XYZ file of C-alpha atoms in Angstrom:
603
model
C -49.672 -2.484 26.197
C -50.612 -4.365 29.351
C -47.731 -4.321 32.052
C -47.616 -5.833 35.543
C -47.257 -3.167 38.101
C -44.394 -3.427 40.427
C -41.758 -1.982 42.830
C -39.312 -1.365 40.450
C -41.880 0.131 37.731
C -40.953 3.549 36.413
C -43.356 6.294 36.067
C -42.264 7.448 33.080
C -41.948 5.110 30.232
C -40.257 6.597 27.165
C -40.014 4.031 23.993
C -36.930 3.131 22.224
C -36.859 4.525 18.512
C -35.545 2.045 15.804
C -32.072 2.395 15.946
C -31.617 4.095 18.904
C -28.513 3.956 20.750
C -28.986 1.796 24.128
C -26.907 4.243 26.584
C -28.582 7.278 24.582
C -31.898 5.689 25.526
C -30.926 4.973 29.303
C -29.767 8.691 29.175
C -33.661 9.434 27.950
C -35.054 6.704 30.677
C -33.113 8.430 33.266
C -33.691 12.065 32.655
C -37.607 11.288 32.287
C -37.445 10.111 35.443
C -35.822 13.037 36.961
C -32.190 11.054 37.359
C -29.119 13.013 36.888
C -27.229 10.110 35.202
C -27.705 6.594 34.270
C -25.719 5.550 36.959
C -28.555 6.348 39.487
C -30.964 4.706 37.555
C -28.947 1.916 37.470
C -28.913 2.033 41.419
C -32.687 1.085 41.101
C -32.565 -1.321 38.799
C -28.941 -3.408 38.688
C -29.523 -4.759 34.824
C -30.309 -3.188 31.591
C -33.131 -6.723 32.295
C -34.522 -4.768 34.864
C -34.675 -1.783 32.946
C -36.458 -3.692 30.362
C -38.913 -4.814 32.467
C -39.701 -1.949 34.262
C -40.454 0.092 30.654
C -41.924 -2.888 29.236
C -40.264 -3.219 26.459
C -41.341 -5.733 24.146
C -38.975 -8.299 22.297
C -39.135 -6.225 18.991
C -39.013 -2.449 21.142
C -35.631 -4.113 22.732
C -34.064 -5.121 19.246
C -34.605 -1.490 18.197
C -31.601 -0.727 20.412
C -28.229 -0.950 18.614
C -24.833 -0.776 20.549
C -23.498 -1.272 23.777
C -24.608 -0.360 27.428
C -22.580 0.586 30.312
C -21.018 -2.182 31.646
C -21.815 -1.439 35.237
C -25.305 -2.730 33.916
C -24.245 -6.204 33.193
C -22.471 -8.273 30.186
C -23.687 -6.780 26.802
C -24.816 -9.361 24.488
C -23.251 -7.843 21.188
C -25.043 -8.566 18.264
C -23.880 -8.944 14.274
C -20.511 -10.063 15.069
C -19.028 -6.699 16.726
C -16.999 -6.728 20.102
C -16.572 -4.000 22.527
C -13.827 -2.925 21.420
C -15.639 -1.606 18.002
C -17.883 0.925 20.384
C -16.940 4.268 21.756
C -18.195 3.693 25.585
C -17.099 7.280 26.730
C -17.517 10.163 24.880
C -20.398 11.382 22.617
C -20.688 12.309 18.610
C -23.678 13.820 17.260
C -25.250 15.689 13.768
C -27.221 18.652 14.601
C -29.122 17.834 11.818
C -30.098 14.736 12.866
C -31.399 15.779 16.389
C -32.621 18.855 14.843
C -34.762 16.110 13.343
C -35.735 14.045 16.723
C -33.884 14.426 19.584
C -32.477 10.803 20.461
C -29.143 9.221 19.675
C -28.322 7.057 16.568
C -26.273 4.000 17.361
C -24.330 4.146 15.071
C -22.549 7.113 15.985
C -21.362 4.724 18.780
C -19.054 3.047 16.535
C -15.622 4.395 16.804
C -14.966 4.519 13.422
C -18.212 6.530 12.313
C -17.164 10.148 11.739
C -19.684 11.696 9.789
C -23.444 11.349 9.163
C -23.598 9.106 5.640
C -27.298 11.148 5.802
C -26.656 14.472 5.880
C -22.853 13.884 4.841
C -21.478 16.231 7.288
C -19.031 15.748 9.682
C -20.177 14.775 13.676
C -19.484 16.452 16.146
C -17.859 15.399 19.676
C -17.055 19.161 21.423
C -19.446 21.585 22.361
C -19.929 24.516 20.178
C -19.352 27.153 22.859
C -16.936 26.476 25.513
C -15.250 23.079 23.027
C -15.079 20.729 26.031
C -15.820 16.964 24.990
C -19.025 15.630 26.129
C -19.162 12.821 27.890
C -21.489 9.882 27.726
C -22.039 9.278 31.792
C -25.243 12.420 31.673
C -29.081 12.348 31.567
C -29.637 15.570 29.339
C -27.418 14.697 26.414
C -28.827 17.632 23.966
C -27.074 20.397 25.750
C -23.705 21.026 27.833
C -23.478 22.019 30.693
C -22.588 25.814 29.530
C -25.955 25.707 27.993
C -25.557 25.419 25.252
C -27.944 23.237 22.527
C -26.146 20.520 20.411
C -28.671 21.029 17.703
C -27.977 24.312 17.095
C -24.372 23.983 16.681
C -22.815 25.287 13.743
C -21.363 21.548 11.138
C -18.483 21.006 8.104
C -20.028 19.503 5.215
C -17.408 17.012 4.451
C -15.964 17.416 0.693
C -14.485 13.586 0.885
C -17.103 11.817 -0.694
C -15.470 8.519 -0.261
C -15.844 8.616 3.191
C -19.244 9.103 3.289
C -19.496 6.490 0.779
C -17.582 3.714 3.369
C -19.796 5.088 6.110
C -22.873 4.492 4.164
C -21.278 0.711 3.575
C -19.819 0.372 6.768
C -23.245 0.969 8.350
C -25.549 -1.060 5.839
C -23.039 -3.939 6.491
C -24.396 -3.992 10.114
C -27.389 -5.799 9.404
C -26.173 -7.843 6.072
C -22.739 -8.042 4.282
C -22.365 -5.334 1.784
C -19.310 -4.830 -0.806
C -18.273 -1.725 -2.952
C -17.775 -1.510 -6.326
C -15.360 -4.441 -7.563
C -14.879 -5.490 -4.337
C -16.387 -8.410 -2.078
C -19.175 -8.218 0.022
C -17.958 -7.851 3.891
C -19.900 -7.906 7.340
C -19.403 -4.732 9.770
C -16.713 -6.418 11.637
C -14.958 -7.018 8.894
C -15.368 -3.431 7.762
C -14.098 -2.657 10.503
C -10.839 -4.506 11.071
C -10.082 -3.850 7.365
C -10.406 0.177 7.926
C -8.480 0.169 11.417
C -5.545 -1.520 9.543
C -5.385 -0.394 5.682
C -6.738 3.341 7.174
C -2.907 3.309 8.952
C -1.764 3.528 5.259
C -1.407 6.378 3.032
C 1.410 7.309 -0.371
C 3.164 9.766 2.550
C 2.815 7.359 6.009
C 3.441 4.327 6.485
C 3.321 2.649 10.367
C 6.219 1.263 11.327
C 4.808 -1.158 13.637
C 0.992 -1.391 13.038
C -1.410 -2.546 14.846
C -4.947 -1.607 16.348
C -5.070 2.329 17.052
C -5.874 3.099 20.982
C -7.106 6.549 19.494
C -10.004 5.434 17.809
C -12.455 6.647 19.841
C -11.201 10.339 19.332
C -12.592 11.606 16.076
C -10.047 13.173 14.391
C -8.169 10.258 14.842
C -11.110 8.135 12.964
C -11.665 10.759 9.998
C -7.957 9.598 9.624
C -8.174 6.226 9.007
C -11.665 6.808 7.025
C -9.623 9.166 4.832
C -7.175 7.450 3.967
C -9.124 3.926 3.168
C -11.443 5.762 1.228
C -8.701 7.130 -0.964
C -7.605 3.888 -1.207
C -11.002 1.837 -1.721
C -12.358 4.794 -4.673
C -10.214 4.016 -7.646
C -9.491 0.029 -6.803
C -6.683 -1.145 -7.041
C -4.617 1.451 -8.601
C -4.351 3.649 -5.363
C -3.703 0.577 -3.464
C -0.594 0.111 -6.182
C 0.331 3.532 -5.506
C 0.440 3.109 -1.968
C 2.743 -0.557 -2.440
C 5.133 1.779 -4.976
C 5.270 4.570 -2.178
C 6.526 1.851 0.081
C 9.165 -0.144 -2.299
C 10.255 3.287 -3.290
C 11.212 4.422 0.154
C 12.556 1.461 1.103
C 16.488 0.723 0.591
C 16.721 -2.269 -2.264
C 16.262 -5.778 -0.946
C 15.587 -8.826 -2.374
C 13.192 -10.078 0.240
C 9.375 -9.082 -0.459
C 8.189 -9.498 3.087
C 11.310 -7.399 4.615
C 10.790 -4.132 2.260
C 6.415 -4.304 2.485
C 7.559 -5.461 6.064
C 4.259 -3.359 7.948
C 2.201 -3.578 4.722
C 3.114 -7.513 4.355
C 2.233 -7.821 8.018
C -1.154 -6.414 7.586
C -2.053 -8.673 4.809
C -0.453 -12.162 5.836
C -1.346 -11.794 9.540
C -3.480 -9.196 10.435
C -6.130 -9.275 7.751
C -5.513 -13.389 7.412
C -8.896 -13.698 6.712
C -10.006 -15.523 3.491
C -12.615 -12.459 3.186
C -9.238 -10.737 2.584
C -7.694 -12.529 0.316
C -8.526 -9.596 -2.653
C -6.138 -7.831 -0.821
C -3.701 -10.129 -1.069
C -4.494 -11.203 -4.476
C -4.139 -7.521 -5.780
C -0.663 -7.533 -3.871
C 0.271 -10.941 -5.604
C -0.470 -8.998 -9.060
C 1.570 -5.920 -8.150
C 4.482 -8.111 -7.401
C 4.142 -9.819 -10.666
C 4.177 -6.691 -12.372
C 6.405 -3.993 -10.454
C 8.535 -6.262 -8.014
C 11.865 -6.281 -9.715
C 13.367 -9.612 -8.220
C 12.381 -13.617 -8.280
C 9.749 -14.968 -6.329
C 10.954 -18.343 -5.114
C 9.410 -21.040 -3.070
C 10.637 -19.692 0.268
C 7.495 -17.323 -0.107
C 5.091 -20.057 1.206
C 2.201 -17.394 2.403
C 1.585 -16.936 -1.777
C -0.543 -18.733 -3.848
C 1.514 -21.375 -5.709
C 0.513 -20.145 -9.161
C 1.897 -16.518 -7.793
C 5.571 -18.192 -7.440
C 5.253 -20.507 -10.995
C 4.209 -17.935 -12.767
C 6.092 -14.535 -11.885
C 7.749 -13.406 -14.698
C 11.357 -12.952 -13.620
C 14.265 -15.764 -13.714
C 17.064 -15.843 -12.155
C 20.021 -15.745 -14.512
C 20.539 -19.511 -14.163
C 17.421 -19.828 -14.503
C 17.266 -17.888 -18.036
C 20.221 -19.675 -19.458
C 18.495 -23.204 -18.530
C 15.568 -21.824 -20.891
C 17.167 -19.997 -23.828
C 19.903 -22.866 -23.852
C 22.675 -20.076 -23.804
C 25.723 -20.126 -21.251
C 25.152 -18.231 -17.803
C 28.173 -16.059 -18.829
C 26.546 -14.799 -22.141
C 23.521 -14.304 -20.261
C 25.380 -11.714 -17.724
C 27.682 -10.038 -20.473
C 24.161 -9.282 -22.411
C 23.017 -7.508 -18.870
C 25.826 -5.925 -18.689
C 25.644 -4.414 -21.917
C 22.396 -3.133 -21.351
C 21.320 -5.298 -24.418
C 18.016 -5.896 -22.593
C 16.397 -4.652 -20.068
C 17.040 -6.247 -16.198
C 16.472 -6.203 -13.082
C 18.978 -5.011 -11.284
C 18.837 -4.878 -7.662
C 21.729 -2.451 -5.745
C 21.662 -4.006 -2.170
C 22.955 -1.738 1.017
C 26.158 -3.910 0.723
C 27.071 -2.626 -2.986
C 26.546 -6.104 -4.197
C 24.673 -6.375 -7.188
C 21.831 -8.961 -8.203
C 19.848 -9.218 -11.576
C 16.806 -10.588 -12.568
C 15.070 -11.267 -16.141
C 11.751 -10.404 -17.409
C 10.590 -13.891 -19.441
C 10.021 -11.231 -22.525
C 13.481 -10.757 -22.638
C 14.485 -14.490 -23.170
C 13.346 -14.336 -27.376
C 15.520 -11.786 -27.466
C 18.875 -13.272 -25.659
C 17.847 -16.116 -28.224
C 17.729 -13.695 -30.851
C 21.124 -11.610 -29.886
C 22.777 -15.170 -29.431
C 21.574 -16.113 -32.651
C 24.080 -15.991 -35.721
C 26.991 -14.490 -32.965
C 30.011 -14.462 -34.612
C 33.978 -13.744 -33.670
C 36.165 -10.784 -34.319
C 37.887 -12.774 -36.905
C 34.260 -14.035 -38.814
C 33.007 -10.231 -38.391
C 36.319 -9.273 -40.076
C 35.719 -11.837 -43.488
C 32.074 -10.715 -43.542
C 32.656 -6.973 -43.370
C 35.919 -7.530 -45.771
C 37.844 -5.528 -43.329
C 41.413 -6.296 -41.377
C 40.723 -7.660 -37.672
C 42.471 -4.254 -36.892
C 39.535 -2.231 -38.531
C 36.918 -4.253 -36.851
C 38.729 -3.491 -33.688
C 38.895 0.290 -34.304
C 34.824 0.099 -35.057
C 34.817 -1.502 -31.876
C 36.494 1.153 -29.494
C 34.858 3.902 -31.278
C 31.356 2.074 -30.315
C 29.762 1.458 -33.621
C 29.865 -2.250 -33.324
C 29.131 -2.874 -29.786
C 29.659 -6.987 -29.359
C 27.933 -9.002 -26.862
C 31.258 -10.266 -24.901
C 34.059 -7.843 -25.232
C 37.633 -8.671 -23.944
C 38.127 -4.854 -23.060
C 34.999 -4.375 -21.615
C 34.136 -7.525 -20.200
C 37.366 -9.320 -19.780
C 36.097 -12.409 -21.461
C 38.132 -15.386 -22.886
C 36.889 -14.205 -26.659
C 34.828 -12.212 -28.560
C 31.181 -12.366 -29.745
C 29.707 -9.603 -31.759
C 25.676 -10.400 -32.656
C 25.200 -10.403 -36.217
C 22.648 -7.717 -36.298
C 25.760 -5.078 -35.394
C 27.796 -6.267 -38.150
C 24.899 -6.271 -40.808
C 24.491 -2.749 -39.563
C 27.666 -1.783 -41.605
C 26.170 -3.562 -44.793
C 25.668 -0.063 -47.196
C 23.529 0.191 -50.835
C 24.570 2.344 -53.300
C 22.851 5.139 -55.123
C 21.538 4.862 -58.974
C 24.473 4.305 -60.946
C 26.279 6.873 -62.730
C 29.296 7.547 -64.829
C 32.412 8.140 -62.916
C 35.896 8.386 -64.389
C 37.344 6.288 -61.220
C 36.103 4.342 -58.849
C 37.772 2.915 -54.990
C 36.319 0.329 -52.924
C 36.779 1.311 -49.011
C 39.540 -1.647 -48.325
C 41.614 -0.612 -51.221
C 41.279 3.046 -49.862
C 42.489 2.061 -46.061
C 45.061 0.423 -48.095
C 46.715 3.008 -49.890
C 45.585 6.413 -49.067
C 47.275 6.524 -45.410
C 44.209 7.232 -43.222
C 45.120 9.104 -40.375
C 43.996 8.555 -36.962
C 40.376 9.402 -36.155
C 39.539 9.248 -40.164
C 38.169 5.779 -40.914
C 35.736 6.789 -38.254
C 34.869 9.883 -40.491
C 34.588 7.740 -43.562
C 32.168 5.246 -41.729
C 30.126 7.837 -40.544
C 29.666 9.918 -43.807
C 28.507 6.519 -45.161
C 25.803 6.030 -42.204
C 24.827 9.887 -42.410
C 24.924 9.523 -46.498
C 27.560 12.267 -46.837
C 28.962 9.667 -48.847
C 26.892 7.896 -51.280
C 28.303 4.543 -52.816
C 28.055 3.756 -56.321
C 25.349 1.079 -57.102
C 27.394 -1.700 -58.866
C 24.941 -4.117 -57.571
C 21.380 -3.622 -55.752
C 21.904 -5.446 -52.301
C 23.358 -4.443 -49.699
C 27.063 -5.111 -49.650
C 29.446 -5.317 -46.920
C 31.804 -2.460 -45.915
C 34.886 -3.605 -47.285
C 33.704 -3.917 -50.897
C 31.473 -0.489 -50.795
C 32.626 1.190 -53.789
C 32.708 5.108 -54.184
C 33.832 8.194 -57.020
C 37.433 8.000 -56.063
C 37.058 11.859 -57.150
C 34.343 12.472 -54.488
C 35.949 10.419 -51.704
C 39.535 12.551 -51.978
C 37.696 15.522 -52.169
C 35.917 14.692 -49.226
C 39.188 13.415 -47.484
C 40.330 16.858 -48.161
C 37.800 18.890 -46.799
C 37.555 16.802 -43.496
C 41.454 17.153 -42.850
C 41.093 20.665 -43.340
C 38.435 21.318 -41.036
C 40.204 18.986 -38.688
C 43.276 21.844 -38.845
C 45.843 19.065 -40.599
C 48.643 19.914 -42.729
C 47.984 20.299 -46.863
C 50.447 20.080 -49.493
C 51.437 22.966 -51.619
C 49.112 21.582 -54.284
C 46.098 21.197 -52.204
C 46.394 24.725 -50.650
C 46.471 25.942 -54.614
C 43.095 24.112 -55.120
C 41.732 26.146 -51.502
C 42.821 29.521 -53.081
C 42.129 28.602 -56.785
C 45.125 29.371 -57.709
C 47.698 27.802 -60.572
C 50.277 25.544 -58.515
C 53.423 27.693 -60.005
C 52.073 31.004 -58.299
C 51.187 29.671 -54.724
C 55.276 27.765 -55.016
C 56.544 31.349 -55.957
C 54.450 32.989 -52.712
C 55.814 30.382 -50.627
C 59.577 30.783 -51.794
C 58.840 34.721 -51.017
C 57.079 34.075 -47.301
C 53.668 35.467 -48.215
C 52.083 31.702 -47.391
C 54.097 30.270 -44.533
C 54.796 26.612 -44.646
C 56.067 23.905 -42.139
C 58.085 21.015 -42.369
C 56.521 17.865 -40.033
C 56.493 13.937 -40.368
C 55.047 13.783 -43.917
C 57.393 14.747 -47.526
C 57.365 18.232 -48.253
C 56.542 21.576 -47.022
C 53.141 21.791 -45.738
C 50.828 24.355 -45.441
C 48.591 25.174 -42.215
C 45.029 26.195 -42.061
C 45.455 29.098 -39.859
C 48.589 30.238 -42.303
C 45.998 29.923 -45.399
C 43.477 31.834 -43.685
C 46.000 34.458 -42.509
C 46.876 34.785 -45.914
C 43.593 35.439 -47.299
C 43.040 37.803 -44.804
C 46.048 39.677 -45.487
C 46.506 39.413 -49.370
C 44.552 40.030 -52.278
C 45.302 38.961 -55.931
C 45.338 41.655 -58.743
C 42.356 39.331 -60.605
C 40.354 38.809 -57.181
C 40.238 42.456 -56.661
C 39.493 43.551 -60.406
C 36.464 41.111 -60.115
C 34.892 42.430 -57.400
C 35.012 45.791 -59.061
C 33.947 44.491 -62.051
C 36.960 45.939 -63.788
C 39.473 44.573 -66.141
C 42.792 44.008 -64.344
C 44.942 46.025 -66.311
C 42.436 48.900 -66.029
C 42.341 48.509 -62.295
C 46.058 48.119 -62.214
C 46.782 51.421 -63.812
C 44.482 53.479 -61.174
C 45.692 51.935 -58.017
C 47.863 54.398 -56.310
C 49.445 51.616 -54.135
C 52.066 49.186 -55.406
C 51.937 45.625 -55.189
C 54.329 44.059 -52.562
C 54.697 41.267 -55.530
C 54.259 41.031 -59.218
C 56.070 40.200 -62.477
C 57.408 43.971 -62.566
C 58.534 43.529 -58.635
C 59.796 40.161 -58.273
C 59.075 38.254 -61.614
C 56.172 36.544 -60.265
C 53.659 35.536 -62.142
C 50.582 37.920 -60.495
C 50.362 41.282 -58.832
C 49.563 40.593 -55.099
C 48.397 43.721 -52.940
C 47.630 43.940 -49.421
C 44.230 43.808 -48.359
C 44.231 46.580 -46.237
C 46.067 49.100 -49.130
C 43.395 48.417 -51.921
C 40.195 48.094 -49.621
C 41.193 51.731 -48.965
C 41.619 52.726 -52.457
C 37.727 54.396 -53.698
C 37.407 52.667 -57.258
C 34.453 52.847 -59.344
C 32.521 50.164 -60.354
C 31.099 49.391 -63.322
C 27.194 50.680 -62.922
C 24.832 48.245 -64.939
């Protein structure tokens, strides 16, 4: 290379290496030349021009250089869209590696946000490895500090975040032409770089209140940071990014505006990242509303695309009653219900505002459909009103609008509920009597709590109609063994601890009627007198009976013995008996005879 010799010629002439770092190459210029800094080679020379000229550097040696000079050597002419304020103009980064390689500076590790080498995927380095002090820029030897101690030799972290060195890899092949990452759009390096410096401020556990650039940039923990946390957000697009927008509308108190609770997030992509090379972002926000945001979006949200406000799926409920042609109150007495599924919306205030998915208005038309009144339910059930009402407050018919619940002018009960209490019977079969349910509430006196029972055995088949015809019939006209039903009346009003007549407390201890009425009139089986005719027996004074008593014929069969043989060895005497009181059995205690050692009849 032919060079015209002047004054401000330098001796030595070191030669830029293709993607060299300008102020790491005026660091090589200057200690070459036997200057302690760039500064007093700049005292020669004035302008990086100068510099230029006095090296004689060709137009294609100077475009090896990438980033920024020190500005005490004139205005830096930054190339590929970046600003100043993308470079790191004071302290140094490095890979070992790399200079263990060749011994110059990469610019790229100039860029504030570059934190690890996307060659050797390990993490830079900006502290010396012996004494830790930060090493500044403003030197001539910049492969050793001033302890002594060589850069190249220093000890690295392989980084295990491979997304990072991923965005790095991006971020730096974007310098020279616009590169994108899987399913998303191709971006130049400033645009890299505004979209980390915001989105990196993000994370599932922080969000910024107030962000905004980060004045910390240049330190590199600071940078791994943000690179972190966009490359967890960029690796598995857009579902971390979702996670990230449900992190934020989880922690935030309910509200119904979208820009107040994303209110940093919503700043970042409306304002901040405004950009049309942004707009994914945006658009992936636009779909998380329509899926996850719980409210309406109206028109007030002019920063969306219109089809994002004409086509969210939630209405208002004036809205939904407009389109399902059903009043606005049905519409809220179905929410209330919990019929469907809402939207409901607990502001700070208490006050309470739903919403409705449009897959929910079939099924308002649906519910609405065929709704009938208490008094309609009542002729298509053939029950009273006053049954239908007592199916009501037990919650087996739940209606739409309830005057209890809902304090509405009427009833409505869907039709679905009452068909619900339509029943079929089993095969048919001979039956000496039969009872359809209304003429049992009719005459058999139902106690409280018991037509429940009756409609539950039914659901839970306890009870099985008989099949006089094949379809389903309502539950008024459900016929059933009138045998089967009062035996099954029986057993659930003992278990429920009610009263029995004399009679019924014969059939418990299969006895004849005549010898339980003679243990009564002795006081062996204590009876009461309450509201209904008769005396009445107890469950706990039948069961204290059978604990305490035991028949002559009981006791000879569980020996296996004929009675009178039985009688004529027991050493105890009945308490009652035809010989003791002119009943008709011999009654023993239980306690007398269960101590008596009789043999039993050995098969």
């Amino acid at each position: 290379m032919i060079c015209e010799i002047n004054s401000h010629s330098l001796p030595v002439r070191p030669r830029p290496v293709q993607g060299e770092a300008t102020i790491g190459f005026l660091m090589r210029v200057a200690l070459a030349n036997g200057y302690e800094t760039p500064r007093q080679l700049w005292i020669g020379l004035r302008t990086f021009d100068a510099v230029c000229k006095a090296l004689c550097l060709s137009a294609e040696e100077e475009n090896a250089l990438f980033g920024p000079f020190p500005s005490y050597w004139g205005h830096n002419d930054f190339k590929y869209g970046l600003t100043a304020a993308d470079f790191n103009h004071s302290l140094m980064r490095w890979c070992p590696l790399c200079l263990r390689e060749s011994a110059h500076l990469r610019g790229q590790w100039m860029l504030k946000l570059c934190c690890v080498c996307s060659r050797h995927s390990i993490r830079l380095l900006d502290r010396c490895p012996i004494c830790g002090s930060t090493q500044r820029l403003e030197r001539a030897n910049f492969d050793r500090c001033i302890c002594g101690a060589w850069f190249a030799n220093a000890q690295y972290v392989e980084t295990d975040v491979e997304s990072v060195v991923r965005i790095t890899q991006t971020l730096e092949a974007s310098i020279f032409d616009k590169v994108a990452l899987p399913s998303l759009p191709s971006l130049s390096a400033q645009e890299w770089l505004r979209l980390i410096s915001y989105l990196g401020q993000f994370s599932e556990t922080l969000q910024p209140a107030k962000p905004g650039k980060n004045a910390n940039m240049h330190q590199l923990d600071t940078a791994m940071s943000l690179m972190l946390n966009v490359g967890k957000l960029l690796d598995n697009w857009p579902e971390n990014f979702h996670a990230i927008l449900e992190a934020i509308q989880r922690k935030e108190p309910a509200k119904l505006s979208i820009r107040r609770t994303f209110g940093p997030m919503y700043r970042v992509l409306y304002v901040d990242l405004a950009g049309g090379c942004f707009q994914f972002l945006r658009d992936e926000f636009e779909c998380y509303l329509h899926e996850y945001w719980r409210g309406v979006v109206s028109k007030r949200n002019k920063a969306f695309k219109p089809e994002t406000v004409t086509t969210h799926p939630r209405f208002t409920l004036k809205q939904a009653a407009q389109k399902t042609g059903v009043a606005p109150a049905i519409v809220r007495h179905i929410m209330q219900s919990e019929l469907i599924s809402d939207g409901l919306v607990v502001l700070p205030s208490g006050r309470k505002v739903r919403s409705i998915h449009k897959s929910n208005l079939t099924q308002i038309k649906a519910l609405t459909n065929g709704c009938m009144t208490i008094g309609e339910a009542a002729m298509l059930l053939a029950l009273p009103e006053r049954r239908v009402r007592e199916l009501i407050s037990s919650g087996i018919i739940m209606p739409l609008i309830s005057r209890v619940h809902d304090k509405s002018a009427a009833w409505l009960i869907a039709k679905q509920q009452v068909q619900g209490l339509f029943f079929t019977g089993s095969e048919s079969r001979n039956v000496f009597s039969v009872i359809t349910v209304r003429r049992l509430l009719k005459y058999w006196h139902l106690r409280d709590g018991e037509f429940m029972a009756l409609v539950q055995a039914l659901s839970e088949s306890r009870l099985l109609p008989v099949a006089l015809q094949s379809i389903p019939v309502p539950l008024g006209n459900v016929t059933l063994d009138e045998q089967e039903a009062r035996k099954w009346l029986e057993e659930v009003r003992f278990q429920a601890g009610s009263s029995m007549s004399v009679d019924e407390a014969a059939k418990r201890l299969c006895l004849k009627q005549q010898v339980v009425y003679d243990l009564v009139r002795r006081g062996l089986l204590v009876t009461i007198e309450d509201k209904l005719p008769g005396r009445r027996v107890m469950r706990t004074s039948l069961e204290d009976f059978q604990a305490t008593y035991i028949s002559l014929a009981e006791f000879s069969r569980s020996l296996q013995r004929a009675p009178r043989w039985v009688l004529k060895k027991l050493r105890v005497p009945p308490i009652s008996g035809p010989l003791i009181d002119g009943s008709r059995q011999y009654f023993f205690r239980r306690s007398d005879v269960c101590a008596e050692k009789l043999p039993a009849i050995v098969k």
